[in-house]
CSV table of C-alpha atoms in Angstrom, one decimal:
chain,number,residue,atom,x,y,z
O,5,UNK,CA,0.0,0.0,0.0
O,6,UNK,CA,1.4,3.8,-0.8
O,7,UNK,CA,1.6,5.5,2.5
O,8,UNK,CA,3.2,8.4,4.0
O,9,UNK,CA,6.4,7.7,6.1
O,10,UNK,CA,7.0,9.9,8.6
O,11,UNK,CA,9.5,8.5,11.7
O,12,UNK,CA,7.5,5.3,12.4
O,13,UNK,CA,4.7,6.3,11.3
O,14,UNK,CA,2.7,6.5,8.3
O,15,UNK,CA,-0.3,8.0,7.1
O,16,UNK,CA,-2.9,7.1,3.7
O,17,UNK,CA,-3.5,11.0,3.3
O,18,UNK,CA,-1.1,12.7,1.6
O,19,UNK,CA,-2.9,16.0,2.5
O,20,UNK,CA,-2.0,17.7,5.7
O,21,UNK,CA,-4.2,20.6,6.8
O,22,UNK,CA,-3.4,23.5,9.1
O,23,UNK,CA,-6.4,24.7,11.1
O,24,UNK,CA,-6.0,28.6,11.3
O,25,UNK,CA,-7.9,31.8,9.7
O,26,UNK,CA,-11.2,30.0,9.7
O,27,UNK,CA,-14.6,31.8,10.2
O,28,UNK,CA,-15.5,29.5,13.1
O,29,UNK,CA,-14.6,26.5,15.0
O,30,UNK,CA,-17.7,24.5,13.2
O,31,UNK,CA,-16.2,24.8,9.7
O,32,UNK,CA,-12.9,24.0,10.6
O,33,UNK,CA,-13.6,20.9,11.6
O,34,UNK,CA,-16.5,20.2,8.8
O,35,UNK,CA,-12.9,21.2,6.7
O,36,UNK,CA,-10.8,18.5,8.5
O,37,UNK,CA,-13.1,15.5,8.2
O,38,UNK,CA,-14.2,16.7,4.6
O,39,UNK,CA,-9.9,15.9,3.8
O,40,UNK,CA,-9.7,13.4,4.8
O,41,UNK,CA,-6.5,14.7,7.0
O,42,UNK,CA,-4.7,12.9,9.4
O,43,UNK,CA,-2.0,15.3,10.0
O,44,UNK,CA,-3.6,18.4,11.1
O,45,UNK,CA,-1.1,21.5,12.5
O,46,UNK,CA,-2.5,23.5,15.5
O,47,UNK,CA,-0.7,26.2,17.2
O,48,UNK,CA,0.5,27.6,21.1
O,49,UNK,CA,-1.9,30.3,22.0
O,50,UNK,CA,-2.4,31.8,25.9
O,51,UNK,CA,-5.9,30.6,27.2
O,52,UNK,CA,-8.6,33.4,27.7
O,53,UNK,CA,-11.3,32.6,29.2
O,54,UNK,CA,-13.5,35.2,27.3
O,55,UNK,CA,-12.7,33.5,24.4
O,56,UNK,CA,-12.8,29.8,25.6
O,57,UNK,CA,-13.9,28.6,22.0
O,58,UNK,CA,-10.3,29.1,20.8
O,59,UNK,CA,-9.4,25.7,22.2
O,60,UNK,CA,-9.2,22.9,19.3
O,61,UNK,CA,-7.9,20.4,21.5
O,62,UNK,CA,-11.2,18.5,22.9
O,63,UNK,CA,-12.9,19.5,19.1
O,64,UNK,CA,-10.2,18.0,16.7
O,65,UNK,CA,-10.0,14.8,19.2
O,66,UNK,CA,-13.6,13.9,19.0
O,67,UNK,CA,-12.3,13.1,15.2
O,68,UNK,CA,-10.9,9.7,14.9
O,69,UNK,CA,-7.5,8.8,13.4
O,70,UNK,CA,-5.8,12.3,13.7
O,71,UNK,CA,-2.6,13.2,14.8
O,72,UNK,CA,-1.7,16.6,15.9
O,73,UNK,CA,1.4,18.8,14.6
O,74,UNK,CA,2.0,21.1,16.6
O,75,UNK,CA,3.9,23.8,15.5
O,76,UNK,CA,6.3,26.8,16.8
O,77,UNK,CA,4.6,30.1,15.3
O,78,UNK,CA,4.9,33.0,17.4
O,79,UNK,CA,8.9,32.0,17.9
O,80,UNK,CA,11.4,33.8,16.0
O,81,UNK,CA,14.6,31.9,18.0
O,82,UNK,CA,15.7,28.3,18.3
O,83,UNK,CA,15.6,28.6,22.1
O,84,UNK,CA,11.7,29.9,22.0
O,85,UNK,CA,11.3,27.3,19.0
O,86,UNK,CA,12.6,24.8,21.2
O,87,UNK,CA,10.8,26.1,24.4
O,88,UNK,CA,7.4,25.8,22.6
O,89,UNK,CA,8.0,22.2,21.2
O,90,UNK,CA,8.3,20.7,24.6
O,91,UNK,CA,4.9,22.6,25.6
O,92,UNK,CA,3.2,21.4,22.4
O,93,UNK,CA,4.8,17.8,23.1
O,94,UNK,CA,3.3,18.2,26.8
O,95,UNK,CA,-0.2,19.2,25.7
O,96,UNK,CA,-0.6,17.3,22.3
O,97,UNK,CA,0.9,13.3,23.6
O,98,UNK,CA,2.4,13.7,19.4
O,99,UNK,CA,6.0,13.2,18.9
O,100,UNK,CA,5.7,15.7,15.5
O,101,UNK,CA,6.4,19.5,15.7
O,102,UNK,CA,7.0,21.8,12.6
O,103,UNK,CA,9.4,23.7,13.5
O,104,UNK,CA,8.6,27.6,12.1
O,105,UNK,CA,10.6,30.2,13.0
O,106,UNK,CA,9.6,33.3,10.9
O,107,UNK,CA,11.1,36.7,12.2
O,108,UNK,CA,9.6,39.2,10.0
O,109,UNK,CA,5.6,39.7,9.4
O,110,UNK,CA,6.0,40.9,6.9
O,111,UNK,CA,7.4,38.5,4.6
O,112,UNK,CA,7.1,35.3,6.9
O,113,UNK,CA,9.9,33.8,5.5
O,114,UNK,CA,11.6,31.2,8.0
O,115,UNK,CA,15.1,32.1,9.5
O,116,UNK,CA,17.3,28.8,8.2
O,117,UNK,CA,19.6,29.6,10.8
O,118,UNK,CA,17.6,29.7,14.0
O,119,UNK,CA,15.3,26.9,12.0
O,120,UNK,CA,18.5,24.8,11.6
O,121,UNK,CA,19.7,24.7,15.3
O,122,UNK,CA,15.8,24.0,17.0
O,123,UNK,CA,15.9,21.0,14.3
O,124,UNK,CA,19.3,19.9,16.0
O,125,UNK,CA,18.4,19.9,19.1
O,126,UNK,CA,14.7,18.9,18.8
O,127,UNK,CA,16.0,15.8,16.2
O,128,UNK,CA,18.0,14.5,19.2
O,129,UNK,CA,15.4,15.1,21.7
O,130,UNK,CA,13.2,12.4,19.4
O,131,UNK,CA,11.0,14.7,18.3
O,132,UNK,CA,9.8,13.6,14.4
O,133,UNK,CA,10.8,17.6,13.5
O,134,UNK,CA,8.8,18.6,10.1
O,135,UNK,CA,10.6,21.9,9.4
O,136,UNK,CA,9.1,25.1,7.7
O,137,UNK,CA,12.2,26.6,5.2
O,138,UNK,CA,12.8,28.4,2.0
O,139,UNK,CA,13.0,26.2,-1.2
O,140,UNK,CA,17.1,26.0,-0.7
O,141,UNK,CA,18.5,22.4,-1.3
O,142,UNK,CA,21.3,23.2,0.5
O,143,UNK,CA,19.2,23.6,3.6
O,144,UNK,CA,17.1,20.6,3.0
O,145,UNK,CA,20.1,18.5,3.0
O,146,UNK,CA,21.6,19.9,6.0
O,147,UNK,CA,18.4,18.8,7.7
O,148,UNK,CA,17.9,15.6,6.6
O,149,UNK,CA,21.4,15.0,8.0
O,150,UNK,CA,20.7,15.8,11.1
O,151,UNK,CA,18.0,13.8,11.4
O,152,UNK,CA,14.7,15.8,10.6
O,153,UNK,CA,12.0,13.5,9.7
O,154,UNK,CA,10.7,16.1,6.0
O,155,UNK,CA,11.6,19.2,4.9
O,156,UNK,CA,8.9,21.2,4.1
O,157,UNK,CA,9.9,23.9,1.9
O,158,UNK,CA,7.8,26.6,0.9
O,159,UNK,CA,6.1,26.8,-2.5
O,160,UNK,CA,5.5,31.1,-2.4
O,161,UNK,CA,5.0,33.6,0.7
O,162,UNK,CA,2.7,31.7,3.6
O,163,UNK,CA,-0.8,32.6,2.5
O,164,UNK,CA,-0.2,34.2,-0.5
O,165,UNK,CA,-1.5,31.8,-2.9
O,166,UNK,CA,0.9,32.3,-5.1
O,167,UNK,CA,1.6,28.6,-5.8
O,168,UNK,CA,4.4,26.6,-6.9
O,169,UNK,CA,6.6,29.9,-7.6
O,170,UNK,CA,10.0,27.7,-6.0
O,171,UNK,CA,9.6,24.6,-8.4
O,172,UNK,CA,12.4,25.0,-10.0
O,173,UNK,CA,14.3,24.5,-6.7
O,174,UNK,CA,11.5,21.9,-5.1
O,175,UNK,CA,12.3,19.9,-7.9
O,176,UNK,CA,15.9,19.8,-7.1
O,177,UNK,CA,15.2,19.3,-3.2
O,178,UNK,CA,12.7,16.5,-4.0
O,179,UNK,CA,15.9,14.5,-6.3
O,180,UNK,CA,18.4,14.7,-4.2
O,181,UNK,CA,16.0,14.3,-0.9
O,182,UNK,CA,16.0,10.7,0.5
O,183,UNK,CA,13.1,11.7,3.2
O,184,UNK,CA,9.4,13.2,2.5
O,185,UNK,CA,9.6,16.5,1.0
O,186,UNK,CA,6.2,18.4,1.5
O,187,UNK,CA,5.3,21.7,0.2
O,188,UNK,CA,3.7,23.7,3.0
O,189,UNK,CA,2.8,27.5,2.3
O,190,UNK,CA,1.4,29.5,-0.9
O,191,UNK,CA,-0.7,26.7,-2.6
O,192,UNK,CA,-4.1,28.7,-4.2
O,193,UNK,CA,-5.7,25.8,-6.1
O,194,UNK,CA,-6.0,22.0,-6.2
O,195,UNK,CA,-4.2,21.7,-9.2
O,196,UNK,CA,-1.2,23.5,-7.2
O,197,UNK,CA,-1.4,20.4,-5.5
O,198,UNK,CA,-1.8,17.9,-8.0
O,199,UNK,CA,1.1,19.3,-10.0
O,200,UNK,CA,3.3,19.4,-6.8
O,201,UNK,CA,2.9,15.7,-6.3
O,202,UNK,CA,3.4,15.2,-9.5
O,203,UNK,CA,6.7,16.5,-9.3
O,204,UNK,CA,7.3,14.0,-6.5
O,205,UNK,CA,6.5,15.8,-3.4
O,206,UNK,CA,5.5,13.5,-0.7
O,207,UNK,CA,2.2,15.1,0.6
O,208,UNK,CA,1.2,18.9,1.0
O,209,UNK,CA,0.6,21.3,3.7
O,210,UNK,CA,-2.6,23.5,3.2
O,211,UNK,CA,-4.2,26.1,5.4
O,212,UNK,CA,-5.3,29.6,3.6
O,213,UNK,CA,-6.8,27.9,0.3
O,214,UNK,CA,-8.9,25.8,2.4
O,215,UNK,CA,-10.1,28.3,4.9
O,216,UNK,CA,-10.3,31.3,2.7
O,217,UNK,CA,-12.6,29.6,0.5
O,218,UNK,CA,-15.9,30.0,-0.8
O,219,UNK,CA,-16.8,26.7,0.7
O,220,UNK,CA,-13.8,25.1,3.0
O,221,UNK,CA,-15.5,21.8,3.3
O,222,UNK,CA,-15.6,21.4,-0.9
O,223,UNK,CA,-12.4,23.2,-1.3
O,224,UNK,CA,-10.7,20.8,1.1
O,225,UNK,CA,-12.7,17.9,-0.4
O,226,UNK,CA,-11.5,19.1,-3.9
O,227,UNK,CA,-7.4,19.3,-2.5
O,228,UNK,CA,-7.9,15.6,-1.1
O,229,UNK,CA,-8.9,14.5,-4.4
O,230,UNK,CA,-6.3,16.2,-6.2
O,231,UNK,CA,-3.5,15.4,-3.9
O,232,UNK,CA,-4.4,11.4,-4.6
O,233,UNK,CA,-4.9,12.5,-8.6
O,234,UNK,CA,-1.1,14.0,-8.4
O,235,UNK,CA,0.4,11.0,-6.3
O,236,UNK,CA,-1.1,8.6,-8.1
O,237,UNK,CA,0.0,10.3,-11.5
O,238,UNK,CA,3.7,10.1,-10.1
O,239,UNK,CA,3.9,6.6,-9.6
O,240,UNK,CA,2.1,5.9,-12.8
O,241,UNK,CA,5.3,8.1,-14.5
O,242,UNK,CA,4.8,10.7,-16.6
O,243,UNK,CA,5.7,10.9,-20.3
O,244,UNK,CA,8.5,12.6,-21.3
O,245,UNK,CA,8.3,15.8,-23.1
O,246,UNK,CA,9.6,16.2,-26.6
O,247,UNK,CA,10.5,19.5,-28.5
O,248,UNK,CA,8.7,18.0,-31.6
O,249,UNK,CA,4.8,16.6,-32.0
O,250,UNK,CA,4.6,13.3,-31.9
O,251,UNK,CA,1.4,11.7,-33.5
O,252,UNK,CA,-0.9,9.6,-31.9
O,253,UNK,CA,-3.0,8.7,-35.4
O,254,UNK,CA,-1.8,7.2,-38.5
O,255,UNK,CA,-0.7,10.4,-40.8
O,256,UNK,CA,-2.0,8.4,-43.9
O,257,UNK,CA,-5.0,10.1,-45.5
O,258,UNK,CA,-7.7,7.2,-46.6
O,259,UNK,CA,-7.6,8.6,-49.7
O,260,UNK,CA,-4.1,8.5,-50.8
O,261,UNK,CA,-5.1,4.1,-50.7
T,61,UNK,CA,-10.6,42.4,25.0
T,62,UNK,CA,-6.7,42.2,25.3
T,63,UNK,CA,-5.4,38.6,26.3
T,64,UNK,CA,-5.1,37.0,29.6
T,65,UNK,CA,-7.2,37.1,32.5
T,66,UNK,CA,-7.7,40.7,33.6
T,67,UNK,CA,-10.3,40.1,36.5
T,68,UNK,CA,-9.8,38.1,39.3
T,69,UNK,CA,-12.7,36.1,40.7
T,70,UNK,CA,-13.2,38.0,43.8
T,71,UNK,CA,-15.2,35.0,45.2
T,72,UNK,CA,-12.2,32.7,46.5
T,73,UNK,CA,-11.5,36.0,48.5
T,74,UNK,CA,-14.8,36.5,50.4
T,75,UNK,CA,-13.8,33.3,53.1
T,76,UNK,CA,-10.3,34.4,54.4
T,77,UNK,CA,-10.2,35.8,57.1
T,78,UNK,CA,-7.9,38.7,58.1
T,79,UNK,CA,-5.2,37.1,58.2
T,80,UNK,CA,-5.1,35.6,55.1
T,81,UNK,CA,-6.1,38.5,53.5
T,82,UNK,CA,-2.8,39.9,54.4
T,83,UNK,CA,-1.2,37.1,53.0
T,84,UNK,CA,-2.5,37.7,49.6
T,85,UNK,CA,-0.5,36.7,47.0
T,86,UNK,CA,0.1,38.4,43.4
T,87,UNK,CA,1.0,36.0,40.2
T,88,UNK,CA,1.5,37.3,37.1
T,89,UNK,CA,-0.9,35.1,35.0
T,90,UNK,CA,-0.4,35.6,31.2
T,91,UNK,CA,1.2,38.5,31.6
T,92,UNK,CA,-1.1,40.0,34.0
T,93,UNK,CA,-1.3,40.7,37.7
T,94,UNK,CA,-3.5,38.2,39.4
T,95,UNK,CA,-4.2,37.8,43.0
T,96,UNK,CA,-4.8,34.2,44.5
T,97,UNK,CA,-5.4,33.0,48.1
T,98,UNK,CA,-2.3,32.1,50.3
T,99,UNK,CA,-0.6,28.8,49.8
T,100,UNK,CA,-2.8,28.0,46.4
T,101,UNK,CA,-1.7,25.4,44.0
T,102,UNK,CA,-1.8,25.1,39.9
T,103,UNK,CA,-5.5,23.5,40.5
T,104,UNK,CA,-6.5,25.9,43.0
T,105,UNK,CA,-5.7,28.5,40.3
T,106,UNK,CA,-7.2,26.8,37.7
T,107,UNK,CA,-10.3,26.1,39.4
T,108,UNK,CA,-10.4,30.2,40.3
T,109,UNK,CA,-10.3,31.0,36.5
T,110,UNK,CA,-12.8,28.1,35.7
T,111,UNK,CA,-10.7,25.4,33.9
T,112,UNK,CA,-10.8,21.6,34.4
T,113,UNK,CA,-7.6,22.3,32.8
T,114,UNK,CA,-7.7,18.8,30.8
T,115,UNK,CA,-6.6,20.7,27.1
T,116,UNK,CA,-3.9,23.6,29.2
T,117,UNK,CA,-0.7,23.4,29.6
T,118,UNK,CA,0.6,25.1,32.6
T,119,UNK,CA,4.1,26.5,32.5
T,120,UNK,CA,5.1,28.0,35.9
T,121,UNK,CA,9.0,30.4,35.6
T,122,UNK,CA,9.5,28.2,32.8
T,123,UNK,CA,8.9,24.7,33.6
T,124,UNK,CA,6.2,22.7,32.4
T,125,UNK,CA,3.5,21.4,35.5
T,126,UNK,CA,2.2,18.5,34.7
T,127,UNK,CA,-1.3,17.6,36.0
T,128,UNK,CA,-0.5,15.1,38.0
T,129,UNK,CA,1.3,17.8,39.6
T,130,UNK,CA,-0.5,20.2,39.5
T,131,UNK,CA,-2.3,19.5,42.6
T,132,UNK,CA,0.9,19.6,45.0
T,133,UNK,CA,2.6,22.5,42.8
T,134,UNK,CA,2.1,25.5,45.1
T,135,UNK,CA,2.2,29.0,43.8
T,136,UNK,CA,4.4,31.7,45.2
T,137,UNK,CA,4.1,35.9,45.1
T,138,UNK,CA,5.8,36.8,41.7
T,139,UNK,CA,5.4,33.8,39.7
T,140,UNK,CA,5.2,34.0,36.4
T,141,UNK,CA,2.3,31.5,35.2
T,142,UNK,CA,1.4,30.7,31.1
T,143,UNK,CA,-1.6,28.9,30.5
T,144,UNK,CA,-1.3,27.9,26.7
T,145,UNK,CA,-4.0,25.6,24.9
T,146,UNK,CA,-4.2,25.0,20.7
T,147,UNK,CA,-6.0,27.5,18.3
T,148,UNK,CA,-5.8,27.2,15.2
T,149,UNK,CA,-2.7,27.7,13.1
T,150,UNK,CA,-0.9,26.3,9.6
């Protein structure tokens, strides 16, 4: 069967689904069954009473067969990366933690540095560490060195939806990668998806084009199917392009016999 | 409203008597001043705010209280307390 590795253990859904910037609690989880998801990301938040709704962690257990990924948002060091894992760890029972460490608001884009030394020391604490970094290859091999269980490098600016802008490099992470490579941040459309698991990618990270959608429950419904359409696509192979047509009909006209 | 806890519930003052009023301790809770009761634990704080506190975690000056701790865990003026739970995120 074609599953998703991760440390020791795997997953059938190939579509992992963050849980942020939805209009309510409701549709958010309507969202996570609808994908099928058993991967979901949640993040650290302070508890306020006045807003006691904010807590996902009775809602998304009453769902069977999910695991929780926490991850480090809000950190923009190793040490407050590293600091929030063991929380997380604490509070979700889930060995996985995405490690994001994004300084800037403005742009989001992770710090490889700090991102690099939480993954050390989180990697040897047996965490499975899923880290959130640029499309650099360089990077993603570092990582995988030291133990991470995927790189998840970034297809365009989190929540942009400007897709698969980086494939040029994902499709060098994803040949010389020897663990998962999933594209987390700046897929727009199912096709995004599809095309990125075409390329090889081992599963996708989605948040904003399921919960800034029309419908979240169709739109993640839709990424599902398309995330299966693109994997299953890669391990059929694809064809290989040629500069020239190449006919699929006899060029012969009938009337030339 | 901002963050945290900004009211205390004056209720689990009303019983002490005199002298434990003077012995009225301040936490900061979330990164906000909050009185408790002399000699309160993590679950006598949690039940103050209103939490079975089955999806928190508690951090007290940086070290993670576990609930089976949480009971014997007793809270002292000026500690720093974070309550954290999951909200959504990507």
């Amino acid at each position: 069967m074609d599953v998703l590795k991760l440390g020791s253990y795997t997953f059938s859904s190939r579509l992992i689904l963050g849980t942020g910037k939805f209009s309510n609690s409701t549709v958010m989880l309507d969202a996570v069954r609808a994908s099928g998801a058993q991967l979901v990301t949640v993040a650290l938040r302070r508890f306020n009473r006045q807003q006691a709704e904010d807590d996902l962690f009775g809602p998304l257990s009453t769902i069977e067969g999910i695991t929780l990924m926490p991850n480090t948002s809000g950190a923009s060091t190793a040490a407050e990366a590293v600091r929030a894992a063991h929380i997380a760890r604490e509070l979700s029972g889930s060995p996985f933690i995405k490690v994001e460490i994004h300084p800037n608001p403005q742009h989001l884009m992770p710090d490889p540095i700090e991102t690099f030394e939480a993954a050390r020391i989180l990697a040897k604490e047996g965490f499975l560490v899923m880290p959130y970094i640029a499309a650099d290859p360089v990077l993603a091999k570092r990582l995988e060195e030291i133990g991470c269980a995927s790189v998840m490098p970034l297809g365009s600016a989190i929540g942009s939806g400007q897709g698969l802008a980086t494939s040029e490099m994902l499709n060098i992470i994803i040949r010389e990668s020897t663990i998962p490579v999933i594209v987390d941040a700046g897929l727009r459309s199912p096709s995004e998806a599809a095309h990125a698991m075409e390329m090889g990618c081992e599963a996708v990270l989605v948040n904003s084009a399921v919960a800034a959608a029309g419908h979240p429950p169709e739109m993640a419904e839709a990424f599902a199917e398309a995330v299966a359409a693109g994997r299953k696509a890669f391990r059929a192979g694809l064809m290989e392009k040629s500069g020239f047509a190449v006919a699929t009909s006899p060029l012969t006209f009938l009337g030339t016999f | 409203m901002p963050n945290g806890i900004r009211y205390p519930n004056v209720d689990s003052l009303y019983n002490l008597t005199m002298k434990e009023m003077s012995q009225i301790i301040t936490i900061e809770l979330n990164g906000e001043q909050q009185p408790l009761p002399p000699d309160s634990s993590v679950n006598d704080l949690l039940s103050i705010i209103g939490s079975d506190g089955k999806s928190l975690a508690v951090v007290v000056n940086d070290s993670i209280i576990r609930p089976n701790n949480r009971s014997t865990h007793q809270l002292h003026q000026g500690d720093r307390v974070e309550l954290l739970i999951f909200a959504g995120g990507g």
